Short mmCIF file of C-alpha atoms in Angstrom, two decimals:
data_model
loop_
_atom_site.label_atom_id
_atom_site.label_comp_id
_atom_site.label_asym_id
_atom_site.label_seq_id
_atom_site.Cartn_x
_atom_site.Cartn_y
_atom_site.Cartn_z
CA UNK A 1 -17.00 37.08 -12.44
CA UNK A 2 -18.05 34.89 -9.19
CA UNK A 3 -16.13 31.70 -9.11
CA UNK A 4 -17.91 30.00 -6.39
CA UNK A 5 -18.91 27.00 -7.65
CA UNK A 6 -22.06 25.80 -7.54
CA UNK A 7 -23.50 22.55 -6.36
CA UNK A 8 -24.25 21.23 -10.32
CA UNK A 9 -20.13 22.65 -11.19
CA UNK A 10 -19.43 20.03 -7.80
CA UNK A 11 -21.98 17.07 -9.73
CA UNK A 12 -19.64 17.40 -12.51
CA UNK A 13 -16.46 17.67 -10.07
CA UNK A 14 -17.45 13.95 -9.24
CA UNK A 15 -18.51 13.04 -12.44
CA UNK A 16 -14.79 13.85 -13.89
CA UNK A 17 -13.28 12.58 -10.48
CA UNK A 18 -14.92 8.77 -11.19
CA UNK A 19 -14.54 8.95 -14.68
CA UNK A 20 -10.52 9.61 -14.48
CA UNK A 21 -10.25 7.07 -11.42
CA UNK A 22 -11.98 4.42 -13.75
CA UNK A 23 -10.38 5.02 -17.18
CA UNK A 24 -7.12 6.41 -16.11
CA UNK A 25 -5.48 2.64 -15.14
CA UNK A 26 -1.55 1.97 -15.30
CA UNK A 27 0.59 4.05 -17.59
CA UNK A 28 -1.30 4.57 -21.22
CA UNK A 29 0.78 5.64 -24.35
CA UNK A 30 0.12 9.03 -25.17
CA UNK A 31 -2.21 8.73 -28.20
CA UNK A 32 -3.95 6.27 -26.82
CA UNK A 33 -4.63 8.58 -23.64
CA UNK A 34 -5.80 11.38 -26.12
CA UNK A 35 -8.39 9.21 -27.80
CA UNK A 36 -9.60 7.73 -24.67
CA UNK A 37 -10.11 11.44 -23.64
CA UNK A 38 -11.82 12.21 -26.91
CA UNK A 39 -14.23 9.12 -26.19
CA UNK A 40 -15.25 10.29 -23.46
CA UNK A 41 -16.04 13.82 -24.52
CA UNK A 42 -13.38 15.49 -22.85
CA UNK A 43 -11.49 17.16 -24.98
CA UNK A 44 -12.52 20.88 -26.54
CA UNK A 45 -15.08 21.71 -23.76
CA UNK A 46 -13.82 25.42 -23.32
CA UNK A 47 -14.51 26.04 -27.66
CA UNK A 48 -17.05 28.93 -28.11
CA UNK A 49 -18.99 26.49 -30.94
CA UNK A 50 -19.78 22.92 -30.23
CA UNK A 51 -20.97 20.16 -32.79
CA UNK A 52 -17.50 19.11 -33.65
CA UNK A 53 -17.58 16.29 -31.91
CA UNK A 54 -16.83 18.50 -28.25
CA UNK A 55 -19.12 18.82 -25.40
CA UNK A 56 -19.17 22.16 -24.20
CA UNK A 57 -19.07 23.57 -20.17
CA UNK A 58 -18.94 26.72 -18.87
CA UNK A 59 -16.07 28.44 -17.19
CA UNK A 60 -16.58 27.53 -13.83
CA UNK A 61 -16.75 23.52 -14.72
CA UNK A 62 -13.25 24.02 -17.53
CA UNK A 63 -11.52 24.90 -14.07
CA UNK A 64 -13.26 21.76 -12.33
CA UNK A 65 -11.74 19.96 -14.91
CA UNK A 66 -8.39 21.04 -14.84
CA UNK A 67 -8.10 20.72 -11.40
CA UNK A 68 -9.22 16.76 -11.08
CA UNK A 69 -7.18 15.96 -14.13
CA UNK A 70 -4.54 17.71 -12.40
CA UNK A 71 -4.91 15.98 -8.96
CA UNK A 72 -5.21 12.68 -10.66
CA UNK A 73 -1.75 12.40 -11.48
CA UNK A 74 -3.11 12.03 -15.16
CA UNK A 75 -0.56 11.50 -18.42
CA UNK A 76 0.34 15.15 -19.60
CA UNK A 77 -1.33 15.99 -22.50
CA UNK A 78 0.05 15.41 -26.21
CA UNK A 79 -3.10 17.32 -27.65
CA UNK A 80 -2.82 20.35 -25.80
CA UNK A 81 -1.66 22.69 -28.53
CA UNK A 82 -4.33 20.96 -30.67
CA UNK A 83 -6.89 21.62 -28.29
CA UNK A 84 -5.67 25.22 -26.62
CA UNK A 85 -4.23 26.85 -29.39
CA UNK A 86 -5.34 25.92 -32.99
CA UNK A 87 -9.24 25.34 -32.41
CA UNK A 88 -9.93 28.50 -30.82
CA UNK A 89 -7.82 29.81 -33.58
CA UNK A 90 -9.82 27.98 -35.74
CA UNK A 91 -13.17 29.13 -34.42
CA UNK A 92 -12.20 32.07 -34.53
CA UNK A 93 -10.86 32.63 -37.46
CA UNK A 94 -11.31 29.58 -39.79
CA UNK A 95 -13.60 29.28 -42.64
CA UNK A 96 -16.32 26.48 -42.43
CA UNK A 97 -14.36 24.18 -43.92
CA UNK A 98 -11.64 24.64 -42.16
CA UNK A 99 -13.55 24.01 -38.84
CA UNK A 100 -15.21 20.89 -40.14
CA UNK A 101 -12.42 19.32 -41.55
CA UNK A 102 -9.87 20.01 -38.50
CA UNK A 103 -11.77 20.47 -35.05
CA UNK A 104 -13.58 16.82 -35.11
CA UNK A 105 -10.16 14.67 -35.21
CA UNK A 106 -8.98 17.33 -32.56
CA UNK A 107 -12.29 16.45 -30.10
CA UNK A 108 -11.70 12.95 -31.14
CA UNK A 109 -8.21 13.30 -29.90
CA UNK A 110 -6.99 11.64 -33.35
CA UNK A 111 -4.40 14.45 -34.62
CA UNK A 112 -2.02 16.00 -32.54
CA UNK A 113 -0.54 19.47 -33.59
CA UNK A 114 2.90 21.66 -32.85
CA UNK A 115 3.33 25.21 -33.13
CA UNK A 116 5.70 26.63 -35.98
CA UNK A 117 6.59 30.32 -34.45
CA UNK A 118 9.94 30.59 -32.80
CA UNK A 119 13.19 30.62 -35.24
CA UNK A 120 16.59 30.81 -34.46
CA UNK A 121 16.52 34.64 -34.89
CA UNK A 122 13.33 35.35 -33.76
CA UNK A 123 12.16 33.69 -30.62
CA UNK A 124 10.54 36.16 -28.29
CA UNK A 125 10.79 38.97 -31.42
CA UNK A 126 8.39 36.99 -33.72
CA UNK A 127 7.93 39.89 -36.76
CA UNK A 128 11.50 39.07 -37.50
CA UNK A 129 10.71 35.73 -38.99
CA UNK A 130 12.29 34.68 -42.12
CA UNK A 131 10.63 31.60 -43.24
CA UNK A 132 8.78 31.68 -46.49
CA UNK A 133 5.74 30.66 -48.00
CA UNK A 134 5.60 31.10 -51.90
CA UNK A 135 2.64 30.16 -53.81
CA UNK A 136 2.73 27.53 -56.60
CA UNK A 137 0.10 26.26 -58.87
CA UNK A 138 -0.68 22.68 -58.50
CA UNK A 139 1.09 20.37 -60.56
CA UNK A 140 -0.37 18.61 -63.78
CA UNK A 141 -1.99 15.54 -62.21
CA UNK A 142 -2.45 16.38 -59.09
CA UNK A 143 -5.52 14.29 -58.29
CA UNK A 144 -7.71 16.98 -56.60
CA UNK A 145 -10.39 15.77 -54.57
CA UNK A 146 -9.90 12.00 -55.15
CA UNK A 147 -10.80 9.52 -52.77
CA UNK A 148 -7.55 8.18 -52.09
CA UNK A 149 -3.75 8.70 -52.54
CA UNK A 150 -0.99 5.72 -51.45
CA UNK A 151 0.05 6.95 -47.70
CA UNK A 152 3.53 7.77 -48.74
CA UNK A 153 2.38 10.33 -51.83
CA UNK A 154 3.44 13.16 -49.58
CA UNK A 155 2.43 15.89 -51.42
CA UNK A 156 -1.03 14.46 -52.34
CA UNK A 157 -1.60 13.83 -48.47
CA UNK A 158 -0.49 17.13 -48.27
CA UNK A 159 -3.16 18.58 -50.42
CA UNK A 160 -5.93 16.73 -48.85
CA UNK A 161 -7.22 14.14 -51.47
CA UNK A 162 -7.10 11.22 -48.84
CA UNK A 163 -10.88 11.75 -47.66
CA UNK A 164 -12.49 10.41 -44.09
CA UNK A 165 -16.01 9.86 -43.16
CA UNK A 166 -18.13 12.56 -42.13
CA UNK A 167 -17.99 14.08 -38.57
CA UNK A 168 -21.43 11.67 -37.38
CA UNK A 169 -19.98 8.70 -39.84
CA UNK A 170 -17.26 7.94 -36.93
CA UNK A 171 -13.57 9.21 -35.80
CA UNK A 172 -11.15 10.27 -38.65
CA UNK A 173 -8.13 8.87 -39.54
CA UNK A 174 -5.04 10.15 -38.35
CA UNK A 175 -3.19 12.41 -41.09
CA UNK A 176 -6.03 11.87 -43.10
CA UNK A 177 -7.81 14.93 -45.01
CA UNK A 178 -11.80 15.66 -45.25
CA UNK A 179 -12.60 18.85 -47.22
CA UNK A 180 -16.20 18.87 -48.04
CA UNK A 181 -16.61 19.60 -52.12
CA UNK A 182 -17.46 23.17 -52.02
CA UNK A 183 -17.62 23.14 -55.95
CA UNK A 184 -14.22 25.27 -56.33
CA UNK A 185 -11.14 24.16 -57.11
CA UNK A 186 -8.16 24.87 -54.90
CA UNK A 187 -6.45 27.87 -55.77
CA UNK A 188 -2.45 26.19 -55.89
CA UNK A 189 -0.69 25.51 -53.10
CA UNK A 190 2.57 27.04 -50.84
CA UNK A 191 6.03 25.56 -50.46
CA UNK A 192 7.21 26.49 -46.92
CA UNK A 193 10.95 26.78 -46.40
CA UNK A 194 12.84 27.81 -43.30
CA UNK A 195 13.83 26.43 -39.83
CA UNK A 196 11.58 26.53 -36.67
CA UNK A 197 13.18 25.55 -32.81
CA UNK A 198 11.59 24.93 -29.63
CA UNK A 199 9.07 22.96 -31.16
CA UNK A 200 7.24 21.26 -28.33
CA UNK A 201 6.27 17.73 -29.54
CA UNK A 202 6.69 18.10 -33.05
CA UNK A 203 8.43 15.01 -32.85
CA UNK A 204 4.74 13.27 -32.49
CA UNK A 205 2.81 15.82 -34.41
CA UNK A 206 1.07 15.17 -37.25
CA UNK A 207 0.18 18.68 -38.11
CA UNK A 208 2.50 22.35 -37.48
CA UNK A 209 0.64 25.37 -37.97
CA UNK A 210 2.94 27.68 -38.97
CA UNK A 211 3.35 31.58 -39.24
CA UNK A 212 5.81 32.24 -42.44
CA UNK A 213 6.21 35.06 -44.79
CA UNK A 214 4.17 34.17 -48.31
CA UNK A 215 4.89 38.58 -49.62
CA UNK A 216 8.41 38.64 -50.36
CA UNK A 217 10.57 41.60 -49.21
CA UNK A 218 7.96 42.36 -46.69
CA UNK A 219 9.08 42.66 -42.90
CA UNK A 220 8.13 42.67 -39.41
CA UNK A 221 4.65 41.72 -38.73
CA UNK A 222 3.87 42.49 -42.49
CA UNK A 223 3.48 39.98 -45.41
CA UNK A 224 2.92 37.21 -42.73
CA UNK A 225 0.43 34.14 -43.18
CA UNK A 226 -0.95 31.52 -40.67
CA UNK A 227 -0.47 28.21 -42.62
CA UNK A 228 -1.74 24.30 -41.61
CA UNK A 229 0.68 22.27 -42.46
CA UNK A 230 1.40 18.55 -42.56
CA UNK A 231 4.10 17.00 -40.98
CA UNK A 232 4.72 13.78 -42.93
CA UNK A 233 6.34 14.91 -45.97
CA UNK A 234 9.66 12.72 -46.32
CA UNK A 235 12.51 14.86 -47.34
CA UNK A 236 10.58 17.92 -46.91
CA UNK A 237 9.87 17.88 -43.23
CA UNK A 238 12.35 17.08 -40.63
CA UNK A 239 12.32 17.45 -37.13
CA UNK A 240 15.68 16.80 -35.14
CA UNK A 241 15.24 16.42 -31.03
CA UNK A 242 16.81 19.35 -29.23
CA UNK A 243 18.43 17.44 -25.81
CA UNK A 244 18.02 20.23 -22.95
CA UNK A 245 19.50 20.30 -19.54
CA UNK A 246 17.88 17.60 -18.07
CA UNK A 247 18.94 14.99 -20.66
CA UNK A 248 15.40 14.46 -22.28
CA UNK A 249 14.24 16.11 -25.46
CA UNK A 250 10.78 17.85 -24.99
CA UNK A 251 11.72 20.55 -27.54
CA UNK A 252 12.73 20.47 -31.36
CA UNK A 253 14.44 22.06 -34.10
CA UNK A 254 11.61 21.76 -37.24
CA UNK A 255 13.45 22.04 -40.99
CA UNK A 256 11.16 22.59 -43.89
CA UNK A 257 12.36 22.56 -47.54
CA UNK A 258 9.84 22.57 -49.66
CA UNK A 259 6.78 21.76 -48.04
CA UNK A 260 3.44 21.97 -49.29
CA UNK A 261 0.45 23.47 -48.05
CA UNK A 262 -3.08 23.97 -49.30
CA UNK A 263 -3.93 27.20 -50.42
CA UNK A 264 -7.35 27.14 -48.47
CA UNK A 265 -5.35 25.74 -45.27
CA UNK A 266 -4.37 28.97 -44.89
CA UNK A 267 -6.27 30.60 -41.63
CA UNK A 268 -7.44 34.60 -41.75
CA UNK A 269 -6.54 34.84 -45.27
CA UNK A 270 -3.63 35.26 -46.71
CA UNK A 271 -1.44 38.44 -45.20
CA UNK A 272 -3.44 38.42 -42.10
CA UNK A 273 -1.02 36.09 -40.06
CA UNK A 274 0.20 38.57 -37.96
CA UNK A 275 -3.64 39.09 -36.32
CA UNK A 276 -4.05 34.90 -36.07
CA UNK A 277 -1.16 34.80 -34.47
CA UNK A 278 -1.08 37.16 -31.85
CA UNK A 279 -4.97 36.16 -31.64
CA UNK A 280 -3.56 32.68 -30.82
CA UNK A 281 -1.33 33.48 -27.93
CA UNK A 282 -4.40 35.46 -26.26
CA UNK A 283 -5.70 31.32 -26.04
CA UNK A 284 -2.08 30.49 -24.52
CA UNK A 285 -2.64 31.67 -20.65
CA UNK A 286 -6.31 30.41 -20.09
CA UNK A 287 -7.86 27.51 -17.63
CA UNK A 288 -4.70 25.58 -17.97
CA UNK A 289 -2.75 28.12 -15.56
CA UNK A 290 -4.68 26.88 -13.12
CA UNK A 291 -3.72 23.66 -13.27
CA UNK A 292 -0.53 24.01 -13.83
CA UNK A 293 -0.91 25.57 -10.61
CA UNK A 294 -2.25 22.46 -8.60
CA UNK A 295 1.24 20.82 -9.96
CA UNK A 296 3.26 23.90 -8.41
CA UNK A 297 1.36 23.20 -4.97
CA UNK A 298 2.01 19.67 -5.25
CA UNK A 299 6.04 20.51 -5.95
CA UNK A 300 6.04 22.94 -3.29
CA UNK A 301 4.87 20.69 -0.86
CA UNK A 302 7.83 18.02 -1.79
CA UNK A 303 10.36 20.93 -1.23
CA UNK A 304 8.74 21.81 2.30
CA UNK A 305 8.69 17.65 3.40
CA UNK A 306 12.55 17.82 2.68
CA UNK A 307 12.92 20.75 4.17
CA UNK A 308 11.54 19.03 7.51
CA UNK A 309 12.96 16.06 6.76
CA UNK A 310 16.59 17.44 6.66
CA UNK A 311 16.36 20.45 9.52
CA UNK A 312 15.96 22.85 6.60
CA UNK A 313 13.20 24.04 7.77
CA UNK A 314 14.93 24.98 11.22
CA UNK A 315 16.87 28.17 8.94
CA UNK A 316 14.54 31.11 9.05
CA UNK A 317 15.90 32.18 6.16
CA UNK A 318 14.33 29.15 4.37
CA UNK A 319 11.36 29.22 6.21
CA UNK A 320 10.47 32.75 5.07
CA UNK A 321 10.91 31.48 1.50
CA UNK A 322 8.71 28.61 1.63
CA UNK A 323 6.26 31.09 2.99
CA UNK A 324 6.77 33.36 0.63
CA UNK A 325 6.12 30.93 -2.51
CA UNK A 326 3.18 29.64 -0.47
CA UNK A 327 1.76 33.08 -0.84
CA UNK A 328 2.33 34.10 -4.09
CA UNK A 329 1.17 30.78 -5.31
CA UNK A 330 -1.91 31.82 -3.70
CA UNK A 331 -1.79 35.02 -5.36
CA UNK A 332 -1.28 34.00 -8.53
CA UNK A 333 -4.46 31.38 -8.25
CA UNK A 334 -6.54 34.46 -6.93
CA UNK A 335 -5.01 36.32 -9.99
CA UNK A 336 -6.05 33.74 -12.44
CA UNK A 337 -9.58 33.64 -11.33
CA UNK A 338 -9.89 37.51 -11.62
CA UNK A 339 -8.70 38.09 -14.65
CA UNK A 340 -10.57 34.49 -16.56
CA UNK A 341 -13.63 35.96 -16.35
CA UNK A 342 -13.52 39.50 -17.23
CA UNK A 343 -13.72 41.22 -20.42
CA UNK A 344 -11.29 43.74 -19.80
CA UNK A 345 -8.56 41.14 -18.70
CA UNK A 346 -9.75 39.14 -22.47
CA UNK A 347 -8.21 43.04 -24.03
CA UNK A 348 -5.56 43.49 -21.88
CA UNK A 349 -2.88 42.64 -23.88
CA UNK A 350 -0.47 43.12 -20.58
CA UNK A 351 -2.61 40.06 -18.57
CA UNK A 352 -0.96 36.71 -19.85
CA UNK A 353 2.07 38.69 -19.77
CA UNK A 354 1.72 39.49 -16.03
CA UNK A 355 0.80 35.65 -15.69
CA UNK A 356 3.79 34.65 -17.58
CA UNK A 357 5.82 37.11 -15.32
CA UNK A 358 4.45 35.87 -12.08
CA UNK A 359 4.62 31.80 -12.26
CA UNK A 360 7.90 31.44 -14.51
CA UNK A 361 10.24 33.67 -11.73
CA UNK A 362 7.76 31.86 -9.10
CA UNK A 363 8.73 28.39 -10.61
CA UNK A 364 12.58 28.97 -10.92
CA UNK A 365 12.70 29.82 -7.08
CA UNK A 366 11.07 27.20 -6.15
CA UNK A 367 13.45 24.74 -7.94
CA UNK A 368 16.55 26.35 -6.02
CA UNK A 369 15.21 26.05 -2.84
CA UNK A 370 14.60 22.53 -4.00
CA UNK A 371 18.27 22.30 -4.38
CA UNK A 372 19.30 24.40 -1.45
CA UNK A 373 16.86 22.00 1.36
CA UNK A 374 18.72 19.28 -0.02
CA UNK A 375 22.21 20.52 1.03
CA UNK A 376 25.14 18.37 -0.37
CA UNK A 377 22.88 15.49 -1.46
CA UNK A 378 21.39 17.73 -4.17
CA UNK A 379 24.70 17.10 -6.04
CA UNK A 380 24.33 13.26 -6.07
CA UNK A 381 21.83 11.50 -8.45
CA UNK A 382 19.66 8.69 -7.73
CA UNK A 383 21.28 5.95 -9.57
CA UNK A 384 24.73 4.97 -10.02
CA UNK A 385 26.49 6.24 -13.18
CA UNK A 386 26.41 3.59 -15.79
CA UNK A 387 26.68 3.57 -19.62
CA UNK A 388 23.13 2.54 -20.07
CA UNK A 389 22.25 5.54 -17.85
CA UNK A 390 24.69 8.19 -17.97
CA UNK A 391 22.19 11.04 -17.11
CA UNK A 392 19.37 10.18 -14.61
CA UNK A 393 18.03 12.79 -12.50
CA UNK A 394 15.63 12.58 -9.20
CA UNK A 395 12.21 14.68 -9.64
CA UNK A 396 13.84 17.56 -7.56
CA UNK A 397 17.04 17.80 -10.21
CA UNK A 398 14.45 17.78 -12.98
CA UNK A 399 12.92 20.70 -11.58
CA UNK A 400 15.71 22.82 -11.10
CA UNK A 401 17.29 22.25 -14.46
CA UNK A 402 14.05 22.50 -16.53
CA UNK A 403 12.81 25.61 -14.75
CA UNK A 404 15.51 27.55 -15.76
CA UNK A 405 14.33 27.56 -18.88
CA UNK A 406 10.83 28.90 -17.68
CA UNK A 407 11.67 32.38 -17.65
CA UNK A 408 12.56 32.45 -21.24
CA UNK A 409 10.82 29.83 -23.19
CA UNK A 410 6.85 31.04 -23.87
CA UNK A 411 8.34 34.85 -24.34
CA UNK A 412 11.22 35.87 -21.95
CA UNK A 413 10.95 37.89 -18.94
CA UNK A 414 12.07 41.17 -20.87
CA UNK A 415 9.89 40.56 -23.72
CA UNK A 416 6.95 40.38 -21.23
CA UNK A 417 7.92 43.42 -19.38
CA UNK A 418 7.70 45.33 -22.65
CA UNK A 419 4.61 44.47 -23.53
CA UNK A 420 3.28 45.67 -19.85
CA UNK A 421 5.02 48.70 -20.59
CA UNK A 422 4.05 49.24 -23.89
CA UNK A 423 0.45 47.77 -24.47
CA UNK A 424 -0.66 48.49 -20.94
CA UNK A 425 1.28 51.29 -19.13
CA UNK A 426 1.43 53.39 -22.30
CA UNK A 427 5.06 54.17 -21.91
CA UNK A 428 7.21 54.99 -24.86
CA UNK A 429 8.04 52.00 -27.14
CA UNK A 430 11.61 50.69 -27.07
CA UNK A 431 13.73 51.91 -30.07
CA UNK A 432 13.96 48.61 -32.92
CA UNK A 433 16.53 48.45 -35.62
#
């Protein structure tokens, strides 16, 4: 595909470039930030369907758009996983109800989602997980399809009886529930139980969908279901911080005992989770790489202004690394581009793994040399130790802590190599227990 962009993708350039310097004004909360993106239309412009609430652009202006919010220094995003991961998902694979009930307070940036896949014993191995999903009737009473349930009925929020207006009446409520009256009644529900970890932002979620095993005794990527589940059920639903390296808490353990889900919140039908959810990590490594790649230029360019600052840069042994990452940074832009608009990158199941490969070494090298321009100082923080803050860290520290973790969190290195291997080279699978 030719990504030269045109002089109407460079219109909408400045379009997003003045509408981000006008609206984007000191430090905005993070839900607040997601609805002021959903106002202004923003939010779900790379879906293959519109009329959800989304405006929708082509591939050429999705990357003009990650770039400028990029280079404006903009919040990072609470409704990514919402917006990257479940709605294609959904449009993909959702029923029509599904997709009217859950993409419009996703556009309207109104619910914010977290991803239920990784366990304690199966992180990058994700056929070996172990939580359930077993399928109950409803209970006597349970009010379907009433207009309203008291906020802290967690099981009747859970079901969806708490309705919103329609998607032209206005924006939904958060954690509220619109199923349009198809004329059948639900079919029961499914109490999840098990233990999810790395949980990014589940702490602010108000939604997990969830991959869990609803055919007992099956195994591997068998019996598996892709479930929508809501977070606020007290007692049923807890979500403890996980503190990392860097003293802050981006990731979680998730706990569900008991939980309830709707029987037609299941996506794919049920036993088909295994095909969601790989389907769902094809949506993982998209237009976002590439921003993610203006913040690796803009890091890389700190590291090389220390360098010069400190006579770093006089080693030629550094300066050969801070060319180097200069040019695969390059490379893996150029790389990006190719393989976004081709076909045969979109069934390449080796091509986010080669991504993944590429920027989470790239990233972890750059945050040693971070360390290593620094010399001795590296060691010292930026604040005196006190008890009110016992752990702060300078952006450089953050960098190199938290990007160890990027060549294992998102798949590991090994797991990605054995996909390449497997799904792309052809070579002989590795032997499983």
């Amino acid at each position: 595909m030719d990504f030269a962009f045109g002089p109407q993708d460079e219109v909408f350039r400045r379009e997003a470039r003045a509408w981000l310097r006008e609206h984007l004004v000191g430090a905005p909360a993070r839900r607040d930030w997601e609805r002021e993106l959903g106002r202004g239309g923003w939010i779900g412009l790379g879906w293959d369907e519109g009329g959800y609430g989304n405006r929708r652009a082509d591939l050429t202006r999705q990357v003009v758009w990650a770039e400028e919010y990029a280079r404006s220094k903009a919040p990072a995003r609470s409704g990514h996983i919402g917006e990257n991961l479940l709605a294609p998902t959904l449009v993909a694979h959702g029923t029509p109800e599904q997709k009217r009930r859950f993409l419009p307070p996703i556009a309207q940036g109104r619910e914010l989602w977290c991803q239920g896949y990784s366990e304690p014993g199966a992180g990058s191995d994700l056929a070996g997980i172990r939580t359930t999903a077993l399928r109950t009737p409803l209970g006597e009473g349970t009010p379907v399809g009433a207009s309203a349930v008291p906020a802290a009925d967690a099981e009747a929020s859970a079901l969806g009886t708490t309705a919103v207006p329609a998607v032209d009446a206005g924006a939904s409520a958060v954690g509220a529930t619109a199923v349009r009256d198809t004329g059948a009644a639900p079919e029961g529900v499914f109490r999840v139980t098990g233990q999810k970890i790395w949980t990014s932002l589940a702490h602010e979620a108000d939604w997990c969908f969830v991959l869990a095993r609803t055919e007992p005794g099956s195994t591997r990527h068998h019996g598996l279901s892709f479930l929508l589940v809501p977070m606020d059920q007290p007692g049923r639903v807890e979500v403890r911080p996980i503190r990392q390296l860097t003293g802050t808490s981006e990731f979680n353990e998730v706990f569900f005992d008991g939980a309830v889900a709707r029987a037609e919140h299941v996506v794919g039908g049920e036993g088909n989770g295994w095909r969601v959810a790989m389907s769902l990590l094809g949506f993982e490594r998209g237009v976002s790489t590439l921003a993610q790649q203006i913040r690796f230029a803009e890091e890389l360019g700190r590291v090389l202004r220390t360098a010069v600052a400190t006579g770093a840069a006089m080693d030629p042994v550094v300066r050969d690394r801070l060319v180097r990452l200069w040019a695969e940074l390059r490379t893996m832009r150029w790389n990006a581009l190719r393989t976004l608009g081709s076909s045969e990158s979109l069934a390449d199941a080796g091509v986010p793994s080669v991504a993944k490969l590429l920027w989470g070494g790239w990233h972890r090298r750059l945050g040693e040399l971070a360390m290593q321009v620094r010399g001795t100082g590296a060691a010292v923080g930026p604040a005196d130790w006190s008890a009110a803050l016992p752990y702060e860290l300078d952006a450089a520290q953050h960098l190199f802590l938290f990007s160890r973790a990027d060549t294992i969190y998102g798949g590991s290195d090994e797991i990605q190599r054995t996909i390449i291997a497997e799904r792309t080279l052809g070579l002989p699978k590795e032997p499983r227990g």
